[in-house]
Amino acid sequence: ARPPPRPPHGPHRRSTNRHLAATPSKPGMAMAATAPIRCDGKVTWMAFEPESYEHQLQEKTSAMRSLFGAVLAGVEVQIFPSMPAHFRQRARFAMCRFDGVLKFALFDKDAPRVAVDRFPVASREINELMPRLLAAVASSEALSTGLEACHFLGTQTGDMLVSLIYGEPMHSDWRAAAEAMRAELSLPALLGRAKGTRVVLDRDSVDETYALHDGRRLTYRQGEGSFSNPSAAMC
């Protein structure tokens, strides 16, 4: 069967390893979130079922063996399962007000309609930070005014970069408020970005390290806004 149309900024494939993004397609888009709203964290374009991961993996393995059995005859195929949940080191959310309350939001049907308090696809470190960051941002006029999106970029070793994206010029007191929040939350790195403005506190990247089979350690420097493999453990 043909899959449903791909939604903006997110995938449609039913998989436990997917790119999930929820940033507005243009500044100022639907930040009041007055369209039909769901606060259960469920979106129409994703079925996240970690409890059935083993079954899904077996189905996919059987399908691949069926499709490529003739090619793989005599070849020993190794299967590397992913973690069923908390496997993504990168997550992006729209920031919207639902009944006047600032929330993380996911896009669904062309608008950021779905409020989320947690995101089990993302790493445990991102999930633990989400409510603390939201409370700090929501309580600060300088940090919450004009805020349209929040990006998390983490690593397996606990490094973390948080990016706050604004659809209007940043508040004149943004840097002071951001520095105070960074200290309060012990954030390794924080930056704010608006059109023509980019304020970096400490740095705009994280370092991800992989242990190779021969004992060497490979370190990647992953910059804000650039691509990096979100499923670090699978690398």
mmCIF file of the C-alpha atoms, coordinates in Angstrom:
data_MODEL
# 
_entry.id   MODEL 
# 
loop_
_atom_site.group_PDB 
_atom_site.id 
_atom_site.type_symbol 
_atom_site.label_atom_id 
_atom_site.label_alt_id 
_atom_site.label_comp_id 
_atom_site.label_asym_id 
_atom_site.label_entity_id 
_atom_site.label_seq_id 
_atom_site.pdbx_PDB_ins_code 
_atom_site.Cartn_x 
_atom_site.Cartn_y 
_atom_site.Cartn_z 
_atom_site.occupancy 
_atom_site.B_iso_or_equiv 
_atom_site.pdbx_formal_charge 
_atom_site.auth_seq_id 
_atom_site.auth_comp_id 
_atom_site.auth_asym_id 
_atom_site.auth_atom_id 
_atom_site.pdbx_PDB_model_num 
ATOM 1   C CA . ALA A 1 1   ? 0.000  0.000   0.000  1.00 0.00 ? 1   ALA A CA 1 
ATOM 2   C CA . ARG A 1 2   ? 1.194  3.514   -0.736 1.00 0.00 ? 2   ARG A CA 1 
ATOM 3   C CA . PRO A 1 3   ? 2.178  5.427   2.433  1.00 0.00 ? 3   PRO A CA 1 
ATOM 4   C CA . PRO A 1 4   ? 0.248  8.563   3.392  1.00 0.00 ? 4   PRO A CA 1 
ATOM 5   C CA . PRO A 1 5   ? 1.598  11.963  2.311  1.00 0.00 ? 5   PRO A CA 1 
ATOM 6   C CA . ARG A 1 6   ? 4.703  13.073  4.163  1.00 0.00 ? 6   ARG A CA 1 
ATOM 7   C CA . PRO A 1 7   ? 3.824  15.729  6.757  1.00 0.00 ? 7   PRO A CA 1 
ATOM 8   C CA . PRO A 1 8   ? 5.874  18.915  7.018  1.00 0.00 ? 8   PRO A CA 1 
ATOM 9   C CA . HIS A 1 9   ? 9.078  18.533  9.057  1.00 0.00 ? 9   HIS A CA 1 
ATOM 10  C CA . GLY A 1 10  ? 8.419  14.900  9.972  1.00 0.00 ? 10  GLY A CA 1 
ATOM 11  C CA . PRO A 1 11  ? 8.343  11.370  8.568  1.00 0.00 ? 11  PRO A CA 1 
ATOM 12  C CA . HIS A 1 12  ? 5.446  9.133   7.700  1.00 0.00 ? 12  HIS A CA 1 
ATOM 13  C CA . ARG A 1 13  ? 7.147  5.767   7.896  1.00 0.00 ? 13  ARG A CA 1 
ATOM 14  C CA . ARG A 1 14  ? 6.184  3.469   10.732 1.00 0.00 ? 14  ARG A CA 1 
ATOM 15  C CA . SER A 1 15  ? 9.499  2.804   12.349 1.00 0.00 ? 15  SER A CA 1 
ATOM 16  C CA . THR A 1 16  ? 11.193 3.092   15.700 1.00 0.00 ? 16  THR A CA 1 
ATOM 17  C CA . ASN A 1 17  ? 14.122 4.940   14.146 1.00 0.00 ? 17  ASN A CA 1 
ATOM 18  C CA . ARG A 1 18  ? 12.914 8.072   12.444 1.00 0.00 ? 18  ARG A CA 1 
ATOM 19  C CA . HIS A 1 19  ? 13.696 11.742  11.979 1.00 0.00 ? 19  HIS A CA 1 
ATOM 20  C CA . LEU A 1 20  ? 11.347 13.763  14.139 1.00 0.00 ? 20  LEU A CA 1 
ATOM 21  C CA . ALA A 1 21  ? 11.207 17.509  13.779 1.00 0.00 ? 21  ALA A CA 1 
ATOM 22  C CA . ALA A 1 22  ? 8.663  20.081  14.754 1.00 0.00 ? 22  ALA A CA 1 
ATOM 23  C CA . THR A 1 23  ? 9.822  23.551  13.853 1.00 0.00 ? 23  THR A CA 1 
ATOM 24  C CA . PRO A 1 24  ? 7.587  26.153  12.175 1.00 0.00 ? 24  PRO A CA 1 
ATOM 25  C CA . SER A 1 25  ? 7.904  26.347  8.388  1.00 0.00 ? 25  SER A CA 1 
ATOM 26  C CA . LYS A 1 26  ? 8.062  30.143  8.523  1.00 0.00 ? 26  LYS A CA 1 
ATOM 27  C CA . PRO A 1 27  ? 8.368  32.778  11.259 1.00 0.00 ? 27  PRO A CA 1 
ATOM 28  C CA . GLY A 1 28  ? 5.232  33.568  13.219 1.00 0.00 ? 28  GLY A CA 1 
ATOM 29  C CA . MET A 1 29  ? 3.324  30.514  12.010 1.00 0.00 ? 29  MET A CA 1 
ATOM 30  C CA . ALA A 1 30  ? 0.367  29.516  14.204 1.00 0.00 ? 30  ALA A CA 1 
ATOM 31  C CA . MET A 1 31  ? 2.107  30.259  17.463 1.00 0.00 ? 31  MET A CA 1 
ATOM 32  C CA . ALA A 1 32  ? -1.215 30.864  19.205 1.00 0.00 ? 32  ALA A CA 1 
ATOM 33  C CA . ALA A 1 33  ? -2.183 27.256  18.343 1.00 0.00 ? 33  ALA A CA 1 
ATOM 34  C CA . THR A 1 34  ? -5.881 28.110  18.104 1.00 0.00 ? 34  THR A CA 1 
ATOM 35  C CA . ALA A 1 35  ? -6.584 25.309  15.575 1.00 0.00 ? 35  ALA A CA 1 
ATOM 36  C CA . PRO A 1 36  ? -7.868 21.910  16.823 1.00 0.00 ? 36  PRO A CA 1 
ATOM 37  C CA . ILE A 1 37  ? -5.470 20.925  19.607 1.00 0.00 ? 37  ILE A CA 1 
ATOM 38  C CA . ARG A 1 38  ? -4.465 17.594  21.076 1.00 0.00 ? 38  ARG A CA 1 
ATOM 39  C CA . CYS A 1 39  ? -2.465 17.399  24.273 1.00 0.00 ? 39  CYS A CA 1 
ATOM 40  C CA . ASP A 1 40  ? -2.010 13.615  24.365 1.00 0.00 ? 40  ASP A CA 1 
ATOM 41  C CA . GLY A 1 41  ? 1.296  13.708  22.494 1.00 0.00 ? 41  GLY A CA 1 
ATOM 42  C CA . LYS A 1 42  ? -0.053 11.583  19.627 1.00 0.00 ? 42  LYS A CA 1 
ATOM 43  C CA . VAL A 1 43  ? 0.375  12.576  15.981 1.00 0.00 ? 43  VAL A CA 1 
ATOM 44  C CA . THR A 1 44  ? -1.308 11.076  12.942 1.00 0.00 ? 44  THR A CA 1 
ATOM 45  C CA . TRP A 1 45  ? 1.936  10.482  11.043 1.00 0.00 ? 45  TRP A CA 1 
ATOM 46  C CA . MET A 1 46  ? 3.754  8.332   13.621 1.00 0.00 ? 46  MET A CA 1 
ATOM 47  C CA . ALA A 1 47  ? 3.027  5.076   15.413 1.00 0.00 ? 47  ALA A CA 1 
ATOM 48  C CA . PHE A 1 48  ? 5.549  4.725   18.209 1.00 0.00 ? 48  PHE A CA 1 
ATOM 49  C CA . GLU A 1 49  ? 5.182  1.283   19.789 1.00 0.00 ? 49  GLU A CA 1 
ATOM 50  C CA . PRO A 1 50  ? 8.350  0.360   21.711 1.00 0.00 ? 50  PRO A CA 1 
ATOM 51  C CA . GLU A 1 51  ? 6.617  -2.584  23.366 1.00 0.00 ? 51  GLU A CA 1 
ATOM 52  C CA . SER A 1 52  ? 6.324  -4.273  19.953 1.00 0.00 ? 52  SER A CA 1 
ATOM 53  C CA . TYR A 1 53  ? 9.829  -3.441  18.761 1.00 0.00 ? 53  TYR A CA 1 
ATOM 54  C CA . GLU A 1 54  ? 11.073 -7.049  18.801 1.00 0.00 ? 54  GLU A CA 1 
ATOM 55  C CA . HIS A 1 55  ? 8.100  -8.128  16.702 1.00 0.00 ? 55  HIS A CA 1 
ATOM 56  C CA . GLN A 1 56  ? 8.660  -5.277  14.250 1.00 0.00 ? 56  GLN A CA 1 
ATOM 57  C CA . LEU A 1 57  ? 12.345 -6.177  13.987 1.00 0.00 ? 57  LEU A CA 1 
ATOM 58  C CA . GLN A 1 58  ? 11.533 -9.824  13.301 1.00 0.00 ? 58  GLN A CA 1 
ATOM 59  C CA . GLU A 1 59  ? 9.027  -8.798  10.622 1.00 0.00 ? 59  GLU A CA 1 
ATOM 60  C CA . LYS A 1 60  ? 11.574 -6.517  8.966  1.00 0.00 ? 60  LYS A CA 1 
ATOM 61  C CA . THR A 1 61  ? 14.278 -9.202  9.137  1.00 0.00 ? 61  THR A CA 1 
ATOM 62  C CA . SER A 1 62  ? 11.959 -11.772 7.541  1.00 0.00 ? 62  SER A CA 1 
ATOM 63  C CA . ALA A 1 63  ? 10.989 -9.309  4.812  1.00 0.00 ? 63  ALA A CA 1 
ATOM 64  C CA . MET A 1 64  ? 14.647 -8.549  4.002  1.00 0.00 ? 64  MET A CA 1 
ATOM 65  C CA . ARG A 1 65  ? 15.524 -12.253 3.879  1.00 0.00 ? 65  ARG A CA 1 
ATOM 66  C CA . SER A 1 66  ? 12.603 -12.836 1.547  1.00 0.00 ? 66  SER A CA 1 
ATOM 67  C CA . LEU A 1 67  ? 13.576 -9.969  -0.756 1.00 0.00 ? 67  LEU A CA 1 
ATOM 68  C CA . PHE A 1 68  ? 17.322 -10.640 -0.860 1.00 0.00 ? 68  PHE A CA 1 
ATOM 69  C CA . GLY A 1 69  ? 17.486 -14.346 -0.045 1.00 0.00 ? 69  GLY A CA 1 
ATOM 70  C CA . ALA A 1 70  ? 19.041 -15.276 -3.405 1.00 0.00 ? 70  ALA A CA 1 
ATOM 71  C CA . VAL A 1 71  ? 21.695 -12.588 -3.106 1.00 0.00 ? 71  VAL A CA 1 
ATOM 72  C CA . LEU A 1 72  ? 22.493 -13.414 0.505  1.00 0.00 ? 72  LEU A CA 1 
ATOM 73  C CA . ALA A 1 73  ? 22.705 -17.194 0.019  1.00 0.00 ? 73  ALA A CA 1 
ATOM 74  C CA . GLY A 1 74  ? 25.610 -18.451 2.096  1.00 0.00 ? 74  GLY A CA 1 
ATOM 75  C CA . VAL A 1 75  ? 26.181 -15.049 3.701  1.00 0.00 ? 75  VAL A CA 1 
ATOM 76  C CA . GLU A 1 76  ? 25.979 -14.686 7.461  1.00 0.00 ? 76  GLU A CA 1 
ATOM 77  C CA . VAL A 1 77  ? 23.791 -11.679 8.178  1.00 0.00 ? 77  VAL A CA 1 
ATOM 78  C CA . GLN A 1 78  ? 24.192 -9.888  11.506 1.00 0.00 ? 78  GLN A CA 1 
ATOM 79  C CA . ILE A 1 79  ? 21.264 -8.025  13.043 1.00 0.00 ? 79  ILE A CA 1 
ATOM 80  C CA . PHE A 1 80  ? 21.964 -4.994  15.230 1.00 0.00 ? 80  PHE A CA 1 
ATOM 81  C CA . PRO A 1 81  ? 18.830 -4.054  17.157 1.00 0.00 ? 81  PRO A CA 1 
ATOM 82  C CA . SER A 1 82  ? 18.265 -0.483  18.254 1.00 0.00 ? 82  SER A CA 1 
ATOM 83  C CA . MET A 1 83  ? 17.024 0.543   21.668 1.00 0.00 ? 83  MET A CA 1 
ATOM 84  C CA . PRO A 1 84  ? 13.203 0.487   21.582 1.00 0.00 ? 84  PRO A CA 1 
ATOM 85  C CA . ALA A 1 85  ? 13.027 3.964   23.150 1.00 0.00 ? 85  ALA A CA 1 
ATOM 86  C CA . HIS A 1 86  ? 15.233 6.919   24.065 1.00 0.00 ? 86  HIS A CA 1 
ATOM 87  C CA . PHE A 1 87  ? 17.549 6.348   21.116 1.00 0.00 ? 87  PHE A CA 1 
ATOM 88  C CA . ARG A 1 88  ? 17.632 9.826   19.554 1.00 0.00 ? 88  ARG A CA 1 
ATOM 89  C CA . GLN A 1 89  ? 20.256 12.360  20.554 1.00 0.00 ? 89  GLN A CA 1 
ATOM 90  C CA . ARG A 1 90  ? 18.551 15.158  18.600 1.00 0.00 ? 90  ARG A CA 1 
ATOM 91  C CA . ALA A 1 91  ? 15.010 16.541  18.829 1.00 0.00 ? 91  ALA A CA 1 
ATOM 92  C CA . ARG A 1 92  ? 13.286 19.699  17.619 1.00 0.00 ? 92  ARG A CA 1 
ATOM 93  C CA . PHE A 1 93  ? 9.999  21.157  18.787 1.00 0.00 ? 93  PHE A CA 1 
ATOM 94  C CA . ALA A 1 94  ? 7.783  24.098  17.994 1.00 0.00 ? 94  ALA A CA 1 
ATOM 95  C CA . MET A 1 95  ? 6.961  26.308  20.976 1.00 0.00 ? 95  MET A CA 1 
ATOM 96  C CA . CYS A 1 96  ? 3.273  27.250  21.217 1.00 0.00 ? 96  CYS A CA 1 
ATOM 97  C CA . ARG A 1 97  ? 0.771  28.502  23.746 1.00 0.00 ? 97  ARG A CA 1 
ATOM 98  C CA . PHE A 1 98  ? -2.093 26.107  24.465 1.00 0.00 ? 98  PHE A CA 1 
ATOM 99  C CA . ASP A 1 99  ? -4.817 27.943  26.391 1.00 0.00 ? 99  ASP A CA 1 
ATOM 100 C CA . GLY A 1 100 ? -2.202 30.528  27.259 1.00 0.00 ? 100 GLY A CA 1 
ATOM 101 C CA . VAL A 1 101 ? 0.346  28.002  28.566 1.00 0.00 ? 101 VAL A CA 1 
ATOM 102 C CA . LEU A 1 102 ? 3.681  27.643  26.764 1.00 0.00 ? 102 LEU A CA 1 
ATOM 103 C CA . LYS A 1 103 ? 4.292  24.064  25.581 1.00 0.00 ? 103 LYS A CA 1 
ATOM 104 C CA . PHE A 1 104 ? 6.554  21.997  23.379 1.00 0.00 ? 104 PHE A CA 1 
ATOM 105 C CA . ALA A 1 105 ? 4.593  21.044  20.259 1.00 0.00 ? 105 ALA A CA 1 
ATOM 106 C CA . LEU A 1 106 ? 4.762  18.662  17.314 1.00 0.00 ? 106 LEU A CA 1 
ATOM 107 C CA . PHE A 1 107 ? 3.503  19.442  13.848 1.00 0.00 ? 107 PHE A CA 1 
ATOM 108 C CA . ASP A 1 108 ? 0.453  17.536  12.656 1.00 0.00 ? 108 ASP A CA 1 
ATOM 109 C CA . LYS A 1 109 ? -1.559 18.336  9.528  1.00 0.00 ? 109 LYS A CA 1 
ATOM 110 C CA . ASP A 1 110 ? 0.480  21.416  8.588  1.00 0.00 ? 110 ASP A CA 1 
ATOM 111 C CA . ALA A 1 111 ? 0.462  23.113  12.006 1.00 0.00 ? 111 ALA A CA 1 
ATOM 112 C CA . PRO A 1 112 ? 1.984  22.637  15.483 1.00 0.00 ? 112 PRO A CA 1 
ATOM 113 C CA . ARG A 1 113 ? -1.193 21.236  17.011 1.00 0.00 ? 113 ARG A CA 1 
ATOM 114 C CA . VAL A 1 114 ? 0.039  18.516  19.367 1.00 0.00 ? 114 VAL A CA 1 
ATOM 115 C CA . ALA A 1 115 ? 1.408  19.519  22.777 1.00 0.00 ? 115 ALA A CA 1 
ATOM 116 C CA . VAL A 1 116 ? 3.964  17.210  24.405 1.00 0.00 ? 116 VAL A CA 1 
ATOM 117 C CA . ASP A 1 117 ? 5.488  17.181  27.873 1.00 0.00 ? 117 ASP A CA 1 
ATOM 118 C CA . ARG A 1 118 ? 7.912  14.377  27.098 1.00 0.00 ? 118 ARG A CA 1 
ATOM 119 C CA . PHE A 1 119 ? 9.280  12.632  24.022 1.00 0.00 ? 119 PHE A CA 1 
ATOM 120 C CA . PRO A 1 120 ? 10.237 8.957   24.604 1.00 0.00 ? 120 PRO A CA 1 
ATOM 121 C CA . VAL A 1 121 ? 11.905 8.700   21.199 1.00 0.00 ? 121 VAL A CA 1 
ATOM 122 C CA . ALA A 1 122 ? 14.555 11.160  22.408 1.00 0.00 ? 122 ALA A CA 1 
ATOM 123 C CA . SER A 1 123 ? 17.319 10.374  24.890 1.00 0.00 ? 123 SER A CA 1 
ATOM 124 C CA . ARG A 1 124 ? 16.636 10.215  28.607 1.00 0.00 ? 124 ARG A CA 1 
ATOM 125 C CA . GLU A 1 125 ? 18.812 13.295  29.074 1.00 0.00 ? 125 GLU A CA 1 
ATOM 126 C CA . ILE A 1 126 ? 16.617 15.309  26.686 1.00 0.00 ? 126 ILE A CA 1 
ATOM 127 C CA . ASN A 1 127 ? 13.450 14.061  28.400 1.00 0.00 ? 127 ASN A CA 1 
ATOM 128 C CA . GLU A 1 128 ? 14.778 14.942  31.835 1.00 0.00 ? 128 GLU A CA 1 
ATOM 129 C CA . LEU A 1 129 ? 15.727 18.425  30.662 1.00 0.00 ? 129 LEU A CA 1 
ATOM 130 C CA . MET A 1 130 ? 12.471 19.229  28.835 1.00 0.00 ? 130 MET A CA 1 
ATOM 131 C CA . PRO A 1 131 ? 10.229 20.112  31.834 1.00 0.00 ? 131 PRO A CA 1 
ATOM 132 C CA . ARG A 1 132 ? 12.981 21.995  33.649 1.00 0.00 ? 132 ARG A CA 1 
ATOM 133 C CA . LEU A 1 133 ? 13.850 24.035  30.561 1.00 0.00 ? 133 LEU A CA 1 
ATOM 134 C CA . LEU A 1 134 ? 10.196 24.761  29.804 1.00 0.00 ? 134 LEU A CA 1 
ATOM 135 C CA . ALA A 1 135 ? 9.534  25.999  33.325 1.00 0.00 ? 135 ALA A CA 1 
ATOM 136 C CA . ALA A 1 136 ? 12.551 28.289  33.221 1.00 0.00 ? 136 ALA A CA 1 
ATOM 137 C CA . VAL A 1 137 ? 11.725 29.710  29.785 1.00 0.00 ? 137 VAL A CA 1 
ATOM 138 C CA . ALA A 1 138 ? 8.019  30.159  30.529 1.00 0.00 ? 138 ALA A CA 1 
ATOM 139 C CA . SER A 1 139 ? 8.783  32.123  33.704 1.00 0.00 ? 139 SER A CA 1 
ATOM 140 C CA . SER A 1 140 ? 11.042 34.573  31.843 1.00 0.00 ? 140 SER A CA 1 
ATOM 141 C CA . GLU A 1 141 ? 9.596  37.313  29.638 1.00 0.00 ? 141 GLU A CA 1 
ATOM 142 C CA . ALA A 1 142 ? 13.006 37.843  28.046 1.00 0.00 ? 142 ALA A CA 1 
ATOM 143 C CA . LEU A 1 143 ? 13.314 34.181  27.027 1.00 0.00 ? 143 LEU A CA 1 
ATOM 144 C CA . SER A 1 144 ? 9.703  33.408  26.093 1.00 0.00 ? 144 SER A CA 1 
ATOM 145 C CA . THR A 1 145 ? 8.799  36.504  24.051 1.00 0.00 ? 145 THR A CA 1 
ATOM 146 C CA . GLY A 1 146 ? 8.716  35.596  20.374 1.00 0.00 ? 146 GLY A CA 1 
ATOM 147 C CA . LEU A 1 147 ? 9.976  32.043  20.984 1.00 0.00 ? 147 LEU A CA 1 
ATOM 148 C CA . GLU A 1 148 ? 8.964  29.738  18.129 1.00 0.00 ? 148 GLU A CA 1 
ATOM 149 C CA . ALA A 1 149 ? 11.117 26.632  18.448 1.00 0.00 ? 149 ALA A CA 1 
ATOM 150 C CA . CYS A 1 150 ? 13.503 24.754  20.694 1.00 0.00 ? 150 CYS A CA 1 
ATOM 151 C CA . HIS A 1 151 ? 16.210 22.356  19.463 1.00 0.00 ? 151 HIS A CA 1 
ATOM 152 C CA . PHE A 1 152 ? 18.047 19.797  21.591 1.00 0.00 ? 152 PHE A CA 1 
ATOM 153 C CA . LEU A 1 153 ? 21.353 18.274  20.503 1.00 0.00 ? 153 LEU A CA 1 
ATOM 154 C CA . GLY A 1 154 ? 22.907 15.786  22.920 1.00 0.00 ? 154 GLY A CA 1 
ATOM 155 C CA . THR A 1 155 ? 25.557 13.088  23.054 1.00 0.00 ? 155 THR A CA 1 
ATOM 156 C CA . GLN A 1 156 ? 26.013 9.697   24.683 1.00 0.00 ? 156 GLN A CA 1 
ATOM 157 C CA . THR A 1 157 ? 28.337 11.257  27.259 1.00 0.00 ? 157 THR A CA 1 
ATOM 158 C CA . GLY A 1 158 ? 25.817 13.852  28.476 1.00 0.00 ? 158 GLY A CA 1 
ATOM 159 C CA . ASP A 1 159 ? 26.952 16.879  26.499 1.00 0.00 ? 159 ASP A CA 1 
ATOM 160 C CA . MET A 1 160 ? 24.003 19.081  25.485 1.00 0.00 ? 160 MET A CA 1 
ATOM 161 C CA . LEU A 1 161 ? 23.347 22.097  23.293 1.00 0.00 ? 161 LEU A CA 1 
ATOM 162 C CA . VAL A 1 162 ? 19.965 23.846  23.497 1.00 0.00 ? 162 VAL A CA 1 
ATOM 163 C CA . SER A 1 163 ? 18.970 26.297  20.757 1.00 0.00 ? 163 SER A CA 1 
ATOM 164 C CA . LEU A 1 164 ? 16.089 28.755  21.231 1.00 0.00 ? 164 LEU A CA 1 
ATOM 165 C CA . ILE A 1 165 ? 14.709 30.046  17.928 1.00 0.00 ? 165 ILE A CA 1 
ATOM 166 C CA . TYR A 1 166 ? 12.773 33.324  17.714 1.00 0.00 ? 166 TYR A CA 1 
ATOM 167 C CA . GLY A 1 167 ? 10.443 34.708  15.066 1.00 0.00 ? 167 GLY A CA 1 
ATOM 168 C CA . GLU A 1 168 ? 11.041 38.314  16.089 1.00 0.00 ? 168 GLU A CA 1 
ATOM 169 C CA . PRO A 1 169 ? 14.022 40.304  17.419 1.00 0.00 ? 169 PRO A CA 1 
ATOM 170 C CA . MET A 1 170 ? 15.311 38.849  20.667 1.00 0.00 ? 170 MET A CA 1 
ATOM 171 C CA . HIS A 1 171 ? 14.507 40.659  23.921 1.00 0.00 ? 171 HIS A CA 1 
ATOM 172 C CA . SER A 1 172 ? 17.063 43.246  25.028 1.00 0.00 ? 172 SER A CA 1 
ATOM 173 C CA . ASP A 1 173 ? 17.576 41.293  28.263 1.00 0.00 ? 173 ASP A CA 1 
ATOM 174 C CA . TRP A 1 174 ? 17.918 37.920  26.534 1.00 0.00 ? 174 TRP A CA 1 
ATOM 175 C CA . ARG A 1 175 ? 21.619 37.350  27.223 1.00 0.00 ? 175 ARG A CA 1 
ATOM 176 C CA . ALA A 1 176 ? 21.350 38.067  30.959 1.00 0.00 ? 176 ALA A CA 1 
ATOM 177 C CA . ALA A 1 177 ? 18.268 35.855  31.305 1.00 0.00 ? 177 ALA A CA 1 
ATOM 178 C CA . ALA A 1 178 ? 19.857 33.093  29.213 1.00 0.00 ? 178 ALA A CA 1 
ATOM 179 C CA . GLU A 1 179 ? 23.061 33.126  31.254 1.00 0.00 ? 179 GLU A CA 1 
ATOM 180 C CA . ALA A 1 180 ? 21.048 32.879  34.478 1.00 0.00 ? 180 ALA A CA 1 
ATOM 181 C CA . MET A 1 181 ? 19.016 29.956  33.122 1.00 0.00 ? 181 MET A CA 1 
ATOM 182 C CA . ARG A 1 182 ? 22.118 28.191  31.847 1.00 0.00 ? 182 ARG A CA 1 
ATOM 183 C CA . ALA A 1 183 ? 23.666 28.385  35.302 1.00 0.00 ? 183 ALA A CA 1 
ATOM 184 C CA . GLU A 1 184 ? 20.442 27.267  37.012 1.00 0.00 ? 184 GLU A CA 1 
ATOM 185 C CA . LEU A 1 185 ? 20.019 24.221  34.746 1.00 0.00 ? 185 LEU A CA 1 
ATOM 186 C CA . SER A 1 186 ? 23.751 23.469  34.400 1.00 0.00 ? 186 SER A CA 1 
ATOM 187 C CA . LEU A 1 187 ? 23.453 23.562  30.618 1.00 0.00 ? 187 LEU A CA 1 
ATOM 188 C CA . PRO A 1 188 ? 26.755 22.851  28.867 1.00 0.00 ? 188 PRO A CA 1 
ATOM 189 C CA . ALA A 1 189 ? 25.851 25.091  25.905 1.00 0.00 ? 189 ALA A CA 1 
ATOM 190 C CA . LEU A 1 190 ? 23.005 27.435  24.939 1.00 0.00 ? 190 LEU A CA 1 
ATOM 191 C CA . LEU A 1 191 ? 22.315 29.715  22.017 1.00 0.00 ? 191 LEU A CA 1 
ATOM 192 C CA . GLY A 1 192 ? 19.562 31.997  20.800 1.00 0.00 ? 192 GLY A CA 1 
ATOM 193 C CA . ARG A 1 193 ? 18.797 32.707  17.187 1.00 0.00 ? 193 ARG A CA 1 
ATOM 194 C CA . ALA A 1 194 ? 16.570 35.187  15.364 1.00 0.00 ? 194 ALA A CA 1 
ATOM 195 C CA . LYS A 1 195 ? 16.725 36.676  11.880 1.00 0.00 ? 195 LYS A CA 1 
ATOM 196 C CA . GLY A 1 196 ? 20.073 38.416  11.613 1.00 0.00 ? 196 GLY A CA 1 
ATOM 197 C CA . THR A 1 197 ? 21.016 37.616  15.225 1.00 0.00 ? 197 THR A CA 1 
ATOM 198 C CA . ARG A 1 198 ? 22.825 34.706  16.824 1.00 0.00 ? 198 ARG A CA 1 
ATOM 199 C CA . VAL A 1 199 ? 23.943 34.742  20.463 1.00 0.00 ? 199 VAL A CA 1 
ATOM 200 C CA . VAL A 1 200 ? 26.154 31.849  21.598 1.00 0.00 ? 200 VAL A CA 1 
ATOM 201 C CA . LEU A 1 201 ? 26.787 31.076  25.264 1.00 0.00 ? 201 LEU A CA 1 
ATOM 202 C CA . ASP A 1 202 ? 29.972 29.037  25.559 1.00 0.00 ? 202 ASP A CA 1 
ATOM 203 C CA . ARG A 1 203 ? 29.798 27.174  22.217 1.00 0.00 ? 203 ARG A CA 1 
ATOM 204 C CA . ASP A 1 204 ? 27.540 26.134  19.342 1.00 0.00 ? 204 ASP A CA 1 
ATOM 205 C CA . SER A 1 205 ? 28.508 22.461  19.071 1.00 0.00 ? 205 SER A CA 1 
ATOM 206 C CA . VAL A 1 206 ? 28.792 19.180  20.976 1.00 0.00 ? 206 VAL A CA 1 
ATOM 207 C CA . ASP A 1 207 ? 31.423 16.449  20.718 1.00 0.00 ? 207 ASP A CA 1 
ATOM 208 C CA . GLU A 1 208 ? 30.260 12.862  20.180 1.00 0.00 ? 208 GLU A CA 1 
ATOM 209 C CA . THR A 1 209 ? 32.773 10.056  20.761 1.00 0.00 ? 209 THR A CA 1 
ATOM 210 C CA . TYR A 1 210 ? 32.571 6.528   19.354 1.00 0.00 ? 210 TYR A CA 1 
ATOM 211 C CA . ALA A 1 211 ? 34.648 3.557   20.510 1.00 0.00 ? 211 ALA A CA 1 
ATOM 212 C CA . LEU A 1 212 ? 35.979 1.575   17.536 1.00 0.00 ? 212 LEU A CA 1 
ATOM 213 C CA . HIS A 1 213 ? 36.541 -2.187  17.526 1.00 0.00 ? 213 HIS A CA 1 
ATOM 214 C CA . ASP A 1 214 ? 40.312 -1.758  17.363 1.00 0.00 ? 214 ASP A CA 1 
ATOM 215 C CA . GLY A 1 215 ? 40.377 0.275   20.583 1.00 0.00 ? 215 GLY A CA 1 
ATOM 216 C CA . ARG A 1 216 ? 40.611 3.726   19.010 1.00 0.00 ? 216 ARG A CA 1 
ATOM 217 C CA . ARG A 1 217 ? 38.143 6.471   19.887 1.00 0.00 ? 217 ARG A CA 1 
ATOM 218 C CA . LEU A 1 218 ? 36.638 8.616   17.140 1.00 0.00 ? 218 LEU A CA 1 
ATOM 219 C CA . THR A 1 219 ? 35.314 12.079  18.047 1.00 0.00 ? 219 THR A CA 1 
ATOM 220 C CA . TYR A 1 220 ? 32.886 14.064  15.889 1.00 0.00 ? 220 TYR A CA 1 
ATOM 221 C CA . ARG A 1 221 ? 32.206 17.753  16.487 1.00 0.00 ? 221 ARG A CA 1 
ATOM 222 C CA . GLN A 1 222 ? 28.532 18.320  15.686 1.00 0.00 ? 222 GLN A CA 1 
ATOM 223 C CA . GLY A 1 223 ? 27.532 21.925  15.046 1.00 0.00 ? 223 GLY A CA 1 
ATOM 224 C CA . GLU A 1 224 ? 24.177 23.572  15.620 1.00 0.00 ? 224 GLU A CA 1 
ATOM 225 C CA . GLY A 1 225 ? 22.002 23.446  12.529 1.00 0.00 ? 225 GLY A CA 1 
ATOM 226 C CA . SER A 1 226 ? 24.136 20.853  10.740 1.00 0.00 ? 226 SER A CA 1 
ATOM 227 C CA . PHE A 1 227 ? 23.360 17.175  10.183 1.00 0.00 ? 227 PHE A CA 1 
ATOM 228 C CA . SER A 1 228 ? 24.486 14.497  12.591 1.00 0.00 ? 228 SER A CA 1 
ATOM 229 C CA . ASN A 1 229 ? 23.244 10.942  12.972 1.00 0.00 ? 229 ASN A CA 1 
ATOM 230 C CA . PRO A 1 230 ? 20.589 11.170  15.687 1.00 0.00 ? 230 PRO A CA 1 
ATOM 231 C CA . SER A 1 231 ? 20.856 7.492   16.690 1.00 0.00 ? 231 SER A CA 1 
ATOM 232 C CA . ALA A 1 232 ? 24.360 7.619   18.127 1.00 0.00 ? 232 ALA A CA 1 
ATOM 233 C CA . ALA A 1 233 ? 24.307 4.126   19.652 1.00 0.00 ? 233 ALA A CA 1 
ATOM 234 C CA . MET A 1 234 ? 23.700 2.588   16.209 1.00 0.00 ? 234 MET A CA 1 
ATOM 235 C CA . CYS A 1 235 ? 26.859 4.224   14.861 1.00 0.00 ? 235 CYS A CA 1 
# 
